[in-house]
Amino acid sequence: MTRPVDPTLALALQPYLRGWAPSPDKGPVDECGVFGIYGHPEAARVVYHALIALQHRGQESAGIVAADGGNLNTHRGMGLVSDVFEKPETIARLTGDIAIGHVRYSTTGSSRPGNAQPVVVNTRRGGLALAHNGNLVDAPLIRRRLEDEGAIFTTAIDTEVLAHLIVRSRAENLEDAIVDAVSQVSGGYALLILAEDRLIGIRDPHGIRPLQLGRLNGSWVLASETCAFDTIGAEFVREVAPGEMVTISEGGKLRSRAVAKAAVAPRPCIFEFIYFARPDSQFVGLNVHTVRKAMGRELAREAPADADIVIGVPDSSISAATGYAEESGIPYEVGLVKNRYIARTFILPSQAGRESALKLKLNPLRKVIEGK
């Protein structure tokens, strides 16, 4: 007789229990954070606070672009959000009531200042800024084709490929040009585009990368995770659907449009639940902490252990470890102390860097684990 799976876990794994299996690749390599706001007098300041809430999604670089009439005011730099925007006057110079921001973990392109986002381009339709979380699997081929046609690239990131496709589109208006561009790429992405008078958010047809829609009083907000909404006091409205483009313009009017046919079975990234997302965020309608805890309970049923204590490796596995402890009856203990001044290690750009940082990050509590 087949034992039923935990109901919460069954909901989280539903997309993966429909006969779909992820294509083999080199492993999970993608994590960035995006945030955008429309219609707020201090848009850049709100984005700054939201990016701090999303800092766990990328710690190599950060950037904010704000639209003030016909001007796109930009600041980008290497390091944490608090370092890049250390001087109060930096935020003060980013005037405008529409803004987008980005925190980066390098997935394509090296970790250098020129690859920091958002990417800003000037087009015949006006200035555009793009902030992108995801991987375009065919970006190298498209990039080579565009270079053969005379395109000049100044970065090594997928986002600039999208920018070139938008600029080169013969569509009559910006939104049609964006639809034309994304129809030419494949992969998982959540994309924010800031024009001089509007904010646009797009999610890939498979729903691989997350994108959330919310309200902050009279303003609209878009974010990689709902924890950013909690930080700024915004209200979660809904997830942007797979293959959907939302456009906010004309005094806060929101319009929705399908940019691609959504996959029959959405494929949200399971690593959001396992590692990427903060435990207080919501993804595909489920709280991340609750799902991780359910995973721990399921693991205790499938792989019972003859152990004295259960220890979670801080911070991502703590929820799962508590679920394992509760289900197994084995007491949970704090057995590893985390150095809070060492950033996330999995998303560092090199294996050597991850191993070195790990030694500095975690230290065992000998009194807890000795003799266990």
Coordinates of N, CA and C in Angstrom, one line a residue, residues 59-230:
Q59 N 24.3 38.9 -3.9 CA 25.1 39.7 -3.0 C 26.3 40.3 -3.7
E60 N 26.4 40.0 -5.0 CA 27.6 40.5 -5.7 C 27.5 42.0 -6.2
S61 N 26.3 42.4 -6.6 CA 26.1 43.8 -7.0 C 24.6 44.2 -6.8
A62 N 24.4 45.5 -6.9 CA 23.0 46.0 -6.7 C 22.9 47.2 -7.5
G63 N 21.7 47.6 -7.9 CA 21.4 48.8 -8.7 C 20.0 49.2 -8.6
I64 N 19.8 50.5 -8.8 CA 18.4 51.1 -8.9 C 18.4 52.1 -10.0
V65 N 17.3 52.1 -10.8 CA 17.0 53.1 -11.8 C 15.7 53.7 -11.5
A66 N 15.6 55.0 -11.5 CA 14.3 55.7 -11.3 C 14.0 56.6 -12.5
A67 N 12.7 56.6 -12.9 CA 12.3 57.5 -14.0 C 11.7 58.8 -13.5
D68 N 12.2 59.9 -14.0 CA 11.8 61.2 -13.6 C 11.5 61.9 -14.9
G69 N 10.3 61.8 -15.4 CA 9.9 62.4 -16.7 C 10.7 61.7 -17.8
G70 N 11.5 62.5 -18.5 CA 12.3 61.9 -19.6 C 13.7 61.4 -19.2
N71 N 14.0 61.4 -17.9 CA 15.3 61.0 -17.4 C 15.2 59.7 -16.7
L72 N 16.3 58.9 -16.9 CA 16.4 57.6 -16.1 C 17.6 57.8 -15.2
N73 N 17.4 58.0 -14.0 CA 18.5 58.2 -13.0 C 19.0 56.9 -12.5
T74 N 20.3 56.7 -12.5 CA 20.8 55.3 -12.3 C 22.0 55.3 -11.3
H75 N 22.0 54.3 -10.5 CA 23.2 54.0 -9.7 C 23.3 52.5 -9.5
R76 N 24.5 52.0 -9.8 CA 24.8 50.6 -9.7 C 26.2 50.4 -9.1
G77 N 26.4 49.3 -8.5 CA 27.8 49.1 -7.9 C 27.9 47.7 -7.4
M78 N 29.2 47.3 -7.1 CA 29.5 46.0 -6.6 C 29.3 45.9 -5.1
G79 N 28.8 44.8 -4.6 CA 28.7 44.6 -3.1 C 27.2 44.6 -2.7
L80 N 27.0 44.6 -1.4 CA 25.7 44.5 -0.8 C 24.9 45.8 -1.0
V81 N 23.6 45.7 -0.9 CA 22.8 46.9 -1.1 C 23.2 48.1 -0.2
S82 N 23.5 47.7 1.1 CA 23.9 48.8 2.0 C 25.2 49.4 1.7
D83 N 26.1 48.7 1.0 CA 27.4 49.3 0.6 C 27.2 50.1 -0.7
V84 N 26.5 49.6 -1.6 CA 26.3 50.3 -2.9 C 25.6 51.7 -2.7
F85 N 24.7 51.7 -1.7 CA 23.9 52.9 -1.4 C 24.2 53.4 0.0
E86 N 25.5 53.4 0.3 CA 25.9 53.8 1.6 C 25.7 55.2 1.9
K87 N 25.9 56.1 0.9 CA 25.7 57.5 1.2 C 24.3 57.9 0.9
P88 N 23.7 58.7 1.9 CA 22.3 59.1 1.8 C 22.0 59.8 0.5
E89 N 22.9 60.6 0.1 CA 22.7 61.5 -1.1 C 22.6 60.6 -2.4
T90 N 23.0 59.4 -2.4 CA 22.9 58.5 -3.5 C 21.5 58.2 -3.9
I91 N 20.7 57.9 -2.9 CA 19.3 57.6 -3.0 C 18.6 58.9 -3.4
A92 N 18.9 60.0 -2.7 CA 18.3 61.3 -2.9 C 18.4 61.7 -4.4
R93 N 19.5 61.4 -5.1 CA 19.7 61.8 -6.5 C 18.8 61.0 -7.4
L94 N 18.3 59.8 -7.0 CA 17.5 59.0 -7.8 C 16.0 59.4 -7.8
T95 N 15.7 60.6 -8.3 CA 14.4 61.1 -8.3 C 13.5 60.4 -9.3
G96 N 12.2 60.5 -9.0 CA 11.2 59.9 -9.9 C 10.2 59.0 -9.1
D97 N 9.0 58.8 -9.7 CA 8.0 58.1 -9.0 C 7.8 56.7 -9.6
I98 N 8.7 56.3 -10.5 CA 8.7 54.9 -11.0 C 10.2 54.4 -10.8
A99 N 10.4 53.2 -10.3 CA 11.8 52.7 -10.2 C 11.8 51.2 -10.2
I100 N 13.0 50.7 -10.6 CA 13.2 49.3 -10.5 C 14.6 49.0 -9.9
G101 N 14.8 47.9 -9.2 CA 16.1 47.6 -8.6 C 16.4 46.1 -8.8
H102 N 17.7 45.8 -8.6 CA 18.2 44.4 -8.8 C 19.3 44.1 -7.9
V103 N 19.3 42.9 -7.4 CA 20.5 42.3 -6.7 C 20.9 41.1 -7.5
R104 N 22.3 41.0 -7.6 CA 22.8 40.0 -8.6 C 23.6 39.0 -8.0
Y105 N 23.4 37.7 -8.4 CA 24.3 36.6 -8.2 C 24.6 36.1 -9.6
S106 N 25.9 36.1 -10.0 CA 26.3 35.9 -11.4 C 26.0 34.5 -11.8
T107 N 25.1 34.4 -12.9 CA 24.8 33.1 -13.5 C 25.4 33.1 -14.9
T108 N 25.3 34.2 -15.6 CA 26.0 34.4 -16.9 C 26.8 35.7 -16.8
G109 N 28.0 35.7 -17.3 CA 28.8 36.8 -17.2 C 29.6 36.8 -15.9
S110 N 30.8 37.4 -15.9 CA 31.6 37.4 -14.7 C 31.1 38.4 -13.7
S111 N 31.7 38.3 -12.5 CA 31.3 39.2 -11.4 C 32.2 40.5 -11.5
R112 N 31.6 41.4 -12.2 CA 32.4 42.7 -12.4 C 31.4 43.8 -12.5
P113 N 31.8 45.1 -12.3 CA 30.9 46.2 -12.3 C 30.1 46.4 -13.6
G114 N 30.7 46.1 -14.7 CA 29.9 46.3 -16.0 C 28.8 45.4 -16.1
N115 N 28.7 44.3 -15.4 CA 27.6 43.3 -15.5 C 26.5 43.6 -14.4
A116 N 26.6 44.6 -13.6 CA 25.6 45.0 -12.6 C 24.3 45.4 -13.4
Q117 N 23.2 45.1 -12.8 CA 21.9 45.6 -13.3 C 21.3 46.6 -12.4
P118 N 20.2 47.3 -12.9 CA 19.5 47.2 -14.2 C 20.4 47.7 -15.4
V119 N 20.1 47.1 -16.5 CA 20.8 47.5 -17.8 C 20.0 48.7 -18.3
V120 N 20.6 49.8 -18.7 CA 20.0 51.0 -19.3 C 20.4 51.1 -20.7
V121 N 19.4 51.3 -21.6 CA 19.6 51.6 -23.0 C 18.8 52.7 -23.5
N122 N 19.3 53.4 -24.5 CA 18.5 54.5 -25.2 C 18.0 54.0 -26.5
T123 N 16.7 54.1 -26.7 CA 16.1 53.6 -28.0 C 15.3 54.7 -28.6
R124 N 14.8 54.4 -29.8 CA 13.9 55.4 -30.5 C 12.6 55.6 -29.8
R125 N 12.3 54.6 -28.9 CA 11.1 54.8 -28.1 C 11.3 55.4 -26.7
G126 N 12.6 55.9 -26.5 CA 12.9 56.5 -25.3 C 13.9 55.6 -24.5
G127 N 14.2 56.0 -23.3 CA 15.1 55.2 -22.4 C 14.4 54.1 -21.8
L128 N 15.1 53.0 -21.7 CA 14.6 51.7 -21.0 C 15.6 51.2 -20.0
A129 N 15.1 50.7 -18.9 CA 16.0 50.0 -18.0 C 15.4 48.6 -17.8
L130 N 16.3 47.6 -17.7 CA 15.8 46.2 -17.6 C 16.5 45.5 -16.4
A131 N 15.7 44.8 -15.6 CA 16.2 44.0 -14.5 C 15.7 42.6 -14.7
H132 N 16.6 41.6 -14.6 CA 16.2 40.3 -15.0 C 16.7 39.3 -14.1
N133 N 15.8 38.3 -13.7 CA 16.2 37.2 -12.9 C 15.9 36.0 -13.7
G134 N 17.0 35.2 -14.1 CA 16.8 34.0 -14.9 C 17.9 33.7 -15.8
N135 N 17.7 32.7 -16.6 CA 18.7 32.2 -17.6 C 18.0 32.0 -18.9
L136 N 18.6 32.6 -20.0 CA 18.1 32.4 -21.3 C 19.0 31.3 -21.9
V137 N 18.5 30.1 -22.2 CA 19.3 29.0 -22.6 C 19.9 29.2 -24.0
D138 N 19.2 30.0 -24.8 CA 19.7 30.3 -26.1 C 20.4 31.6 -26.3
A139 N 20.7 32.3 -25.2 CA 21.3 33.6 -25.3 C 22.6 33.6 -26.0
P140 N 23.5 32.7 -25.8 CA 24.8 32.7 -26.5 C 24.6 32.7 -28.1
L141 N 23.7 31.8 -28.5 CA 23.4 31.8 -30.0 C 22.9 33.1 -30.5
I142 N 21.9 33.6 -29.8 CA 21.3 34.9 -30.2 C 22.3 36.0 -30.2
R143 N 23.1 36.0 -29.2 CA 24.2 37.0 -29.0 C 25.1 37.0 -30.2
R144 N 25.5 35.8 -30.6 CA 26.5 35.6 -31.7 C 25.8 36.1 -33.0
R145 N 24.5 35.8 -33.2 CA 23.8 36.2 -34.4 C 23.8 37.7 -34.5
L146 N 23.4 38.3 -33.3 CA 23.3 39.8 -33.3 C 24.7 40.5 -33.5
E147 N 25.7 39.9 -33.0 CA 27.1 40.4 -33.2 C 27.4 40.3 -34.7
D148 N 27.1 39.2 -35.3 CA 27.3 39.1 -36.8 C 26.6 40.1 -37.6
E149 N 25.4 40.6 -37.0 CA 24.7 41.6 -37.7 C 25.1 43.0 -37.4
G150 N 26.1 43.1 -36.5 CA 26.7 44.4 -36.2 C 26.4 45.0 -34.8
A151 N 25.7 44.2 -34.0 CA 25.4 44.7 -32.6 C 26.6 44.7 -31.8
I152 N 26.7 45.7 -30.9 CA 27.8 45.8 -30.0 C 27.3 45.6 -28.6
F153 N 27.9 44.7 -27.9 CA 27.6 44.4 -26.5 C 28.6 45.0 -25.5
T154 N 28.1 45.5 -24.4 CA 29.0 46.1 -23.4 C 29.1 45.3 -22.1
T155 N 28.2 44.3 -22.0 CA 28.2 43.4 -20.9 C 28.2 42.0 -21.3
A156 N 28.3 41.0 -20.4 CA 28.3 39.6 -20.7 C 27.1 38.9 -20.2
I157 N 26.0 39.6 -20.0 CA 24.8 39.1 -19.4 C 23.6 38.9 -20.3
D158 N 22.7 38.0 -20.0 CA 21.6 37.7 -20.8 C 20.7 38.9 -21.0
T159 N 20.6 39.8 -20.0 CA 19.7 40.9 -20.0 C 20.0 41.8 -21.2
E160 N 21.2 42.0 -21.6 CA 21.6 42.8 -22.7 C 21.1 42.2 -24.0
V161 N 21.1 40.9 -24.1 CA 20.5 40.2 -25.3 C 19.1 40.6 -25.4
L162 N 18.3 40.6 -24.4 CA 16.9 41.0 -24.4 C 16.8 42.5 -24.8
A163 N 17.6 43.3 -24.3 CA 17.6 44.7 -24.6 C 17.8 44.9 -26.1
H164 N 18.8 44.2 -26.7 CA 19.0 44.3 -28.2 C 17.8 43.9 -29.0
L165 N 17.2 42.8 -28.5 CA 16.0 42.3 -29.3 C 14.9 43.3 -29.2
I166 N 14.7 43.9 -28.1 CA 13.6 45.0 -28.0 C 14.0 46.1 -28.9
V167 N 15.2 46.6 -28.9 CA 15.6 47.8 -29.6 C 15.5 47.5 -31.1
R168 N 15.8 46.3 -31.6 CA 15.8 45.9 -33.0 C 14.4 45.6 -33.5
S169 N 13.4 45.4 -32.6 CA 12.1 45.0 -33.1 C 11.5 46.1 -34.0
R170 N 10.8 45.7 -35.0 CA 10.1 46.6 -35.9 C 8.7 46.9 -35.5
A171 N 8.3 46.4 -34.3 CA 6.9 46.6 -33.8 C 6.7 48.1 -33.6
E172 N 5.4 48.5 -33.7 CA 5.1 49.9 -33.7 C 5.2 50.5 -32.3
N173 N 4.9 49.7 -31.2 CA 5.0 50.3 -29.9 C 5.9 49.4 -29.0
L174 N 6.1 50.0 -27.8 CA 7.1 49.3 -26.9 C 6.6 47.9 -26.5
E175 N 5.3 47.8 -26.1 CA 4.8 46.6 -25.6 C 4.9 45.5 -26.6
D176 N 4.5 45.8 -27.9 CA 4.6 44.8 -29.0 C 6.1 44.5 -29.2
A177 N 7.0 45.4 -29.0 CA 8.4 45.1 -29.2 C 8.9 44.2 -28.1
I178 N 8.4 44.3 -26.9 CA 8.8 43.4 -25.8 C 8.3 42.0 -26.1
V179 N 7.0 41.9 -26.5 CA 6.4 40.6 -26.9 C 7.3 40.0 -28.0
D180 N 7.6 40.7 -29.0 CA 8.4 40.2 -30.1 C 9.8 39.7 -29.6
A181 N 10.4 40.4 -28.6 CA 11.7 40.0 -28.1 C 11.6 38.7 -27.3
V182 N 10.7 38.6 -26.4 CA 10.6 37.5 -25.5 C 10.2 36.2 -26.3
S183 N 9.5 36.4 -27.4 CA 9.1 35.3 -28.2 C 10.3 34.6 -28.9
Q184 N 11.4 35.3 -28.9 CA 12.6 34.8 -29.6 C 13.6 34.1 -28.6
V185 N 13.2 34.0 -27.3 CA 14.2 33.4 -26.4 C 13.5 32.3 -25.6
S186 N 14.3 31.4 -25.1 CA 13.8 30.3 -24.3 C 14.6 30.3 -23.0
G187 N 13.9 29.8 -21.9 CA 14.5 29.8 -20.6 C 13.5 30.2 -19.5
G188 N 14.0 30.3 -18.3 CA 13.2 30.8 -17.2 C 13.6 32.2 -16.8
Y189 N 12.6 33.1 -16.7 CA 12.9 34.5 -16.4 C 11.8 35.2 -15.7
A190 N 12.1 36.1 -14.9 CA 11.2 37.2 -14.4 C 11.9 38.5 -14.8
L191 N 11.2 39.3 -15.6 CA 11.8 40.5 -16.2 C 11.0 41.7 -15.8
L192 N 11.7 42.8 -15.3 CA 11.1 44.1 -15.1 C 11.7 45.1 -16.1
I193 N 10.8 45.9 -16.7 CA 11.3 46.9 -17.7 C 10.7 48.2 -17.2
L194 N 11.6 49.2 -17.1 CA 11.2 50.5 -16.7 C 11.3 51.4 -17.9
A195 N 10.2 52.0 -18.4 CA 10.2 53.0 -19.4 C 10.0 54.4 -18.7
E196 N 10.0 55.4 -19.5 CA 10.0 56.8 -18.9 C 8.6 57.0 -18.3
D197 N 7.6 56.2 -18.7 CA 6.2 56.5 -18.1 C 5.5 55.3 -17.7
R198 N 6.2 54.1 -17.6 CA 5.5 52.9 -17.3 C 6.4 51.9 -16.7
L199 N 5.8 50.9 -16.0 CA 6.5 49.8 -15.4 C 5.9 48.5 -16.0
I200 N 6.8 47.6 -16.4 CA 6.3 46.4 -17.1 C 7.0 45.2 -16.4
G201 N 6.2 44.1 -16.1 CA 6.7 42.9 -15.5 C 6.3 41.7 -16.4
I202 N 7.2 40.8 -16.6 CA 7.0 39.6 -17.5 C 7.5 38.4 -16.8
R203 N 6.7 37.3 -16.9 CA 7.2 36.0 -16.3 C 7.2 35.0 -17.5
D204 N 8.2 34.1 -17.4 CA 8.3 33.1 -18.5 C 7.1 32.2 -18.6
P205 N 6.9 31.6 -19.8 CA 5.7 30.7 -20.0 C 5.6 29.5 -19.1
H206 N 6.7 29.0 -18.5 CA 6.7 27.9 -17.7 C 6.6 28.3 -16.2
G207 N 6.7 29.5 -15.9 CA 6.6 30.0 -14.5 C 7.8 29.5 -13.7
I208 N 8.9 29.4 -14.3 CA 10.1 28.9 -13.6 C 10.5 29.9 -12.5
R209 N 10.7 31.1 -12.9 CA 11.1 32.1 -12.0 C 9.9 32.9 -11.4
P210 N 10.0 33.2 -10.1 CA 8.8 33.9 -9.5 C 8.7 35.4 -9.7
L211 N 7.5 35.8 -9.8 CA 7.2 37.3 -9.9 C 5.9 37.6 -9.2
Q212 N 5.9 38.4 -8.2 CA 4.7 38.7 -7.4 C 4.3 40.1 -7.6
L213 N 2.9 40.3 -7.5 CA 2.3 41.6 -7.7 C 1.7 42.1 -6.4
G214 N 1.9 43.4 -6.1 CA 1.3 43.9 -4.8 C 0.9 45.3 -4.9
R215 N 0.3 45.8 -3.8 CA -0.1 47.2 -3.7 C 0.5 47.8 -2.5
L216 N 1.0 49.0 -2.6 CA 1.5 49.8 -1.5 C 0.7 51.1 -1.5
N217 N -0.4 51.2 -0.7 CA -1.3 52.3 -0.8 C -1.8 52.5 -2.2
G218 N -1.5 53.6 -2.8 CA -1.9 53.8 -4.2 C -0.9 53.3 -5.3
S219 N 0.2 52.8 -4.8 CA 1.3 52.4 -5.8 C 1.2 50.9 -6.1
W220 N 1.7 50.5 -7.2 CA 1.8 49.1 -7.6 C 3.3 48.7 -7.4
V221 N 3.4 47.4 -7.0 CA 4.8 46.9 -6.7 C 4.9 45.5 -7.4
L222 N 6.1 45.2 -7.8 CA 6.4 43.9 -8.4 C 7.7 43.4 -7.7
A223 N 7.8 42.1 -7.4 CA 8.9 41.6 -6.6 C 9.2 40.1 -6.9
S224 N 10.4 39.7 -6.7 CA 10.7 38.3 -6.8 C 10.1 37.5 -5.7
E225 N 10.0 38.1 -4.5 CA 9.4 37.4 -3.3 C 8.5 38.3 -2.5
T226 N 7.5 37.7 -1.9 CA 6.6 38.5 -1.1 C 7.2 39.0 0.2
C227 N 8.3 38.5 0.6 CA 9.0 39.1 1.8 C 9.3 40.5 1.6
A228 N 9.6 40.9 0.4 CA 9.9 42.3 0.1 C 8.6 43.2 0.4
F229 N 7.4 42.7 0.1 CA 6.2 43.4 0.4 C 6.0 43.6 1.9
D230 N 6.3 42.6 2.6 CA 6.2 42.7 4.1 C 7.1 43.8 4.6

